[in-house]
Amino acid sequence: MPDRFKNITVGFDFSRGSALALEAGFALAKQFGARITVTTSVPRALDPELLSALESQHAEATKLLRGAAVLADAEKIVREAVERLRPPEIEVDYDMGELPVDSQLNQSAFQTGADLIVVGATGMEGGEEAIIGRDTERLIRRSSVPVLVIKDTMAALPKKIMCATDFSEASERAFELALAFARAFGARLDIVHVVSGPSKSMRKIFGRGYPEGFIESAAALGSQELDEFIEKFDTNGVQLGREVIFGAPWWEILSATRASGAELLVLGSLGRSAVKELLIGGTAERVIRALPTSLLAVKPDSFVIDLEKGSGAI
């Protein structure tokens, strides 16, 4: 995995979340020398009355030509909004379409050869009170390209990054990207591995015990595995911390992320226990739905997306 991104797709729908995603995309493009493609699902992004007005302007055209004209008009509106935020040194392309949001972003990423998709945690459909929008969750499930989900908690240049690993293929790819981010932004990177079992609080509540020394032995084995995992990678130049925890993985990942003050959580979103048809691991799904901070969700290289069906396979 190269330590730089060359093409970044940013989802934009005029919401505050997509404006934050755009700002993060510009910061990444500047840092990595990448090109930006702003992608918009027009039916979801434009106000229905505005969309109807645009369609009325081209009422006499054939259906095909009318659709193309509306997309061209929509691009002008999107371009005007984006240009107000665009740094002069960043080049931007635009891709308008009529597909559902996640399909539009996946198609755009495929066509442009994007190696990263950046979106807001919530868009027009999510509502400001939502932790993560439905479109964003579907995108994480179905995208083979890493998805960076931006929340208010992430500064444009994160200084603290948390990476969770279960030693799966997705976790390897996630750690590679976490290292790339840490190097690019001079950030501290903490990697955490959770040895699966009831959390300490749950053991107190339900009185579930283990033979003497069991947890210590399990943690020691997990620590050895984590050391062996880290040794596969070049960590030179990165301030790296490590932690092994015994407990429920999703709960402990959330707790460790909050405790560390991390502005970005990097997570393999298809782990050892994932079922192919679910397209996302159970631990990742629980973490994503609670989403305490911005998230970089990463699939294994073996995951491929069927653009026509909107489903994936490994």
Coordinates of C-alpha atoms in Angstrom, one line a residue:
M1 CA 0.0 0.0 0.0
P2 CA 1.6 3.3 -1.1
D3 CA 2.1 6.0 1.6
R4 CA 0.1 8.5 -0.5
F5 CA -3.3 8.9 -2.1
K6 CA -3.5 9.9 -5.7
N7 CA -7.3 10.2 -6.3
I8 CA -9.8 11.1 -3.6
T9 CA -13.6 11.0 -4.1
V10 CA -15.6 13.3 -1.8
G11 CA -19.4 13.0 -1.4
F12 CA -21.2 16.3 -1.4
D13 CA -24.9 17.1 -0.8
F14 CA -24.8 20.7 0.6
S15 CA -25.2 19.4 4.2
R16 CA -22.9 20.5 7.0
G17 CA -21.5 16.9 7.2
S18 CA -20.5 17.0 3.5
A19 CA -18.9 20.5 4.0
L20 CA -16.7 19.0 6.7
A21 CA -15.8 16.1 4.4
L22 CA -14.9 18.5 1.7
E23 CA -12.6 20.4 4.0
A24 CA -10.9 17.1 5.1
G25 CA -10.6 16.0 1.5
F26 CA -8.8 19.3 0.6
A27 CA -6.5 18.9 3.5
L28 CA -5.6 15.3 2.5
A29 CA -5.2 16.3 -1.2
K30 CA -2.8 19.1 -0.2
Q31 CA -0.8 16.7 2.0
F32 CA -0.6 13.8 -0.4
G33 CA -0.7 15.8 -3.7
A34 CA -4.0 14.0 -4.7
R35 CA -6.7 15.0 -7.1
I36 CA -10.2 15.5 -5.8
T37 CA -13.5 14.3 -7.5
V38 CA -16.6 15.8 -5.9
T39 CA -19.4 13.4 -6.4
T40 CA -23.1 14.2 -5.9
S41 CA -26.2 12.0 -6.2
V42 CA -28.4 14.8 -7.6
P43 CA -31.9 13.5 -6.6
R44 CA -30.8 13.2 -2.9
A45 CA -28.7 16.4 -2.8
L46 CA -31.0 19.0 -4.4
D47 CA -34.1 20.5 -2.9
P48 CA -37.1 18.8 -4.5
E49 CA -38.5 22.2 -5.6
L50 CA -35.2 23.2 -7.2
L51 CA -34.9 19.9 -8.9
S52 CA -38.5 20.2 -10.3
A53 CA -37.7 23.7 -11.5
L54 CA -34.6 22.5 -13.3
E55 CA -36.6 19.7 -15.0
S56 CA -39.2 22.2 -16.1
Q57 CA -36.6 24.3 -17.8
H58 CA -35.9 21.4 -20.1
A59 CA -39.5 20.0 -20.4
E60 CA -39.5 20.0 -24.2
A61 CA -36.3 17.9 -24.5
T62 CA -36.4 14.1 -24.7
K63 CA -36.1 12.3 -21.4
L64 CA -32.5 11.4 -22.1
L65 CA -31.5 14.9 -23.0
R66 CA -33.5 16.4 -20.2
G67 CA -31.7 14.2 -17.7
A68 CA -28.3 15.3 -19.1
A69 CA -29.3 18.9 -19.0
V70 CA -30.5 18.7 -15.4
L71 CA -27.2 17.1 -14.3
A72 CA -25.3 19.8 -16.1
D73 CA -27.3 22.5 -14.3
A74 CA -26.8 20.6 -11.0
E75 CA -23.0 20.6 -11.6
K76 CA -23.0 24.4 -11.9
I77 CA -24.8 24.7 -8.6
V78 CA -22.4 22.2 -6.8
R79 CA -19.4 23.9 -8.4
E80 CA -20.4 27.3 -7.1
A81 CA -20.7 25.9 -3.6
V82 CA -17.5 23.9 -3.7
E83 CA -15.4 26.8 -5.2
R84 CA -16.1 28.9 -2.1
L85 CA -14.2 26.3 0.0
R86 CA -11.6 25.1 -2.6
P87 CA -7.9 26.1 -1.9
P88 CA -6.5 27.5 -5.2
E89 CA -3.8 24.9 -5.4
I90 CA -6.2 21.9 -5.3
E91 CA -7.6 20.6 -8.6
V92 CA -11.2 19.4 -8.5
D93 CA -13.3 17.3 -11.0
Y94 CA -17.1 16.9 -10.7
D95 CA -19.2 13.8 -11.1
M96 CA -23.0 14.1 -11.1
G97 CA -25.4 11.2 -11.2
E98 CA -28.8 9.9 -10.4
L99 CA -27.9 6.6 -8.5
P100 CA -28.5 6.1 -4.8
V101 CA -25.8 7.8 -2.8
D102 CA -23.6 4.8 -2.0
S103 CA -23.8 3.4 -5.5
Q104 CA -23.0 6.8 -7.0
L105 CA -19.9 7.1 -4.8
N106 CA -18.8 3.6 -5.5
Q107 CA -19.2 4.1 -9.3
S108 CA -17.4 7.4 -9.2
A109 CA -14.5 5.9 -7.2
F110 CA -14.2 3.0 -9.6
Q111 CA -14.3 5.2 -12.7
T112 CA -11.6 7.6 -11.3
G113 CA -9.4 4.9 -9.7
A114 CA -10.0 6.5 -6.3
D115 CA -8.0 5.1 -3.4
L116 CA -10.1 6.9 -0.8
I117 CA -13.7 8.0 -0.4
V118 CA -14.4 10.9 2.1
V119 CA -17.9 11.5 3.4
G120 CA -19.6 13.2 6.3
A121 CA -21.0 11.1 9.1
T122 CA -24.4 12.4 8.3
G123 CA -25.8 14.1 5.2
M124 CA -29.1 15.5 4.1
E125 CA -30.8 12.1 5.0
G126 CA -29.2 11.7 8.4
G127 CA -30.3 14.7 10.4
E128 CA -27.9 16.5 12.7
E129 CA -29.0 14.3 15.7
A130 CA -28.0 11.0 14.0
I131 CA -24.7 9.5 14.9
I132 CA -24.2 8.1 11.4
G133 CA -26.5 8.4 8.3
R134 CA -28.1 5.5 6.5
D135 CA -26.3 6.4 3.2
T136 CA -22.9 6.5 5.0
E137 CA -23.5 3.2 6.7
R138 CA -24.5 1.5 3.4
L139 CA -21.4 3.0 1.8
I140 CA -19.1 1.5 4.5
R141 CA -20.8 -1.9 4.0
R142 CA -20.5 -2.0 0.2
S143 CA -17.3 -0.1 -0.7
S144 CA -14.1 -1.9 -1.5
V145 CA -12.3 1.5 -1.3
P146 CA -11.4 2.8 2.2
V147 CA -14.0 5.2 3.5
L148 CA -13.1 8.1 5.7
V149 CA -16.1 9.3 7.7
I150 CA -15.7 12.8 9.1
K151 CA -17.2 13.9 12.4
D152 CA -16.8 17.3 14.1
T153 CA -14.2 15.7 16.4
M154 CA -11.6 15.4 13.7
A155 CA -9.3 18.3 13.1
A156 CA -8.3 18.8 9.4
L157 CA -4.9 17.4 10.5
P158 CA -5.4 14.7 13.2
K159 CA -2.7 14.5 15.8
K160 CA -4.0 11.3 17.6
I161 CA -5.0 8.2 15.7
M162 CA -6.3 4.9 17.1
C163 CA -6.1 1.7 15.1
A164 CA -7.9 -1.5 16.2
T165 CA -6.6 -4.9 15.0
D166 CA -7.8 -8.5 15.1
F167 CA -4.9 -9.6 12.8
S168 CA -7.2 -10.2 9.9
E169 CA -6.4 -9.2 6.3
A170 CA -8.6 -6.1 6.7
S171 CA -6.7 -5.2 9.8
E172 CA -3.4 -5.4 8.0
R173 CA -4.6 -3.0 5.3
A174 CA -6.0 -0.7 8.0
F175 CA -2.7 -0.5 9.9
E176 CA -0.9 0.3 6.6
L177 CA -3.2 3.3 6.1
A178 CA -3.0 4.3 9.8
L179 CA 0.8 4.4 9.4
A180 CA 0.5 6.5 6.3
F181 CA -1.8 9.0 8.0
A182 CA 0.4 9.1 11.1
R183 CA 3.5 9.9 9.0
A184 CA 1.8 12.4 6.8
F185 CA 0.4 14.4 9.8
G186 CA 3.1 13.8 12.4
A187 CA 0.4 12.1 14.5
R188 CA 0.7 9.7 17.4
L189 CA -0.6 6.3 16.5
D190 CA -1.9 3.8 19.1
I191 CA -2.8 0.3 18.1
V192 CA -5.1 -1.8 20.3
H193 CA -5.9 -5.5 20.2
V194 CA -8.8 -6.9 22.2
V195 CA -8.7 -10.5 23.5
S196 CA -12.4 -11.4 23.2
G197 CA -14.2 -12.1 26.5
P198 CA -16.8 -10.4 28.8
S199 CA -15.6 -6.9 29.8
K200 CA -14.6 -6.2 33.4
S201 CA -17.8 -4.4 34.1
M202 CA -19.9 -7.3 32.7
R203 CA -17.9 -9.9 34.8
K204 CA -18.8 -7.9 37.9
I205 CA -22.5 -7.7 37.1
F206 CA -23.0 -11.3 36.1
G207 CA -20.3 -12.9 38.3
R208 CA -18.6 -14.7 35.4
G209 CA -15.2 -15.8 36.5
Y210 CA -12.2 -17.5 34.9
P211 CA -9.6 -19.9 36.3
E212 CA -6.8 -18.2 38.1
G213 CA -4.3 -16.7 35.7
F214 CA -6.5 -17.3 32.6
I215 CA -6.9 -13.6 31.7
E216 CA -3.3 -12.9 32.3
S217 CA -2.2 -15.8 30.0
A218 CA -4.7 -14.8 27.3
A219 CA -3.4 -11.2 27.5
A220 CA 0.2 -12.3 27.3
L221 CA -0.6 -14.4 24.2
G222 CA -2.4 -11.5 22.6
S223 CA 0.5 -9.2 23.4
Q224 CA 2.9 -11.6 21.6
E225 CA 0.6 -11.8 18.6
L226 CA 0.4 -8.0 18.5
D227 CA 4.2 -7.7 18.6
E228 CA 4.4 -10.2 15.7
F229 CA 1.8 -8.3 13.8
I230 CA 3.5 -5.0 14.2
E231 CA 6.9 -6.5 13.1
K232 CA 5.5 -7.0 9.6
F233 CA 5.4 -3.2 9.0
D234 CA 7.8 -0.4 8.8
T235 CA 7.0 1.8 11.8
N236 CA 10.1 4.0 11.5
G237 CA 9.3 7.7 12.1
V238 CA 6.0 7.0 13.8
Q239 CA 5.3 7.6 17.5
L240 CA 3.6 4.2 18.2
G241 CA 1.8 3.0 21.3
R242 CA 0.3 -0.4 21.8
E243 CA -2.3 -1.9 24.1
V244 CA -3.8 -5.3 24.7
I245 CA -7.2 -5.5 26.5
F246 CA -9.4 -8.4 27.6
G247 CA -13.1 -7.9 27.0
A248 CA -15.9 -7.4 24.5
P249 CA -14.0 -6.1 21.3
W250 CA -16.6 -3.4 20.3
W251 CA -17.0 -2.1 23.8
E252 CA -13.2 -2.0 24.5
I253 CA -12.4 -0.3 21.1
L254 CA -14.9 2.4 21.8
S255 CA -13.6 2.9 25.4
A256 CA -10.0 3.0 24.3
T257 CA -10.7 5.4 21.5
R258 CA -12.6 7.8 23.9
A259 CA -9.9 7.5 26.6
S260 CA -7.1 8.2 24.2
G261 CA -8.7 11.4 22.8
A262 CA -8.1 10.1 19.3
E263 CA -9.4 12.2 16.5
L264 CA -9.4 9.3 14.0
L265 CA -10.2 5.6 14.5
V266 CA -8.9 3.3 11.8
L267 CA -10.7 0.0 11.6
G268 CA -10.8 -3.1 9.4
S269 CA -14.5 -3.4 8.6
L270 CA -14.4 -7.1 7.6
G271 CA -12.8 -9.0 10.4
R272 CA -12.2 -12.7 11.2
S273 CA -15.7 -13.3 12.4
A274 CA -17.6 -11.6 9.5
V275 CA -20.0 -13.5 7.3
K276 CA -19.5 -12.8 3.6
E277 CA -23.1 -11.8 3.0
L278 CA -23.1 -9.2 5.8
L279 CA -20.3 -7.2 4.1
I280 CA -19.1 -5.9 7.5
G281 CA -17.9 -7.5 10.7
G282 CA -20.0 -7.6 13.8
T283 CA -17.5 -5.7 15.9
A284 CA -17.0 -3.0 13.2
E285 CA -20.8 -2.6 12.9
R286 CA -21.3 -1.9 16.6
V287 CA -18.3 0.5 16.6
I288 CA -19.6 2.3 13.5
R289 CA -23.1 2.8 14.9
A290 CA -21.7 4.4 18.1
L291 CA -18.9 6.3 16.2
P292 CA -17.2 8.4 18.9
T293 CA -14.9 10.1 16.4
S294 CA -14.0 10.2 12.7
L295 CA -13.5 6.8 11.2
L296 CA -11.4 5.3 8.4
A297 CA -13.1 2.0 7.5
V298 CA -11.0 -0.4 5.5
K299 CA -11.9 -3.6 3.6
P300 CA -9.4 -6.3 2.7
D301 CA -7.8 -6.3 -0.8
S302 CA -9.8 -9.5 -1.6
F303 CA -13.1 -7.6 -1.2
V304 CA -14.7 -6.7 -4.5
I305 CA -17.9 -4.7 -5.2
D306 CA -20.5 -5.7 -7.7
L307 CA -21.5 -2.2 -9.0
E308 CA -24.7 -3.5 -10.7
K309 CA -26.0 -5.4 -7.6
G310 CA -24.5 -3.1 -5.0
S311 CA -23.1 -6.1 -3.1
G312 CA -19.7 -7.3 -2.3
A313 CA -17.8 -10.6 -2.0
I314 CA -14.4 -11.9 -0.8

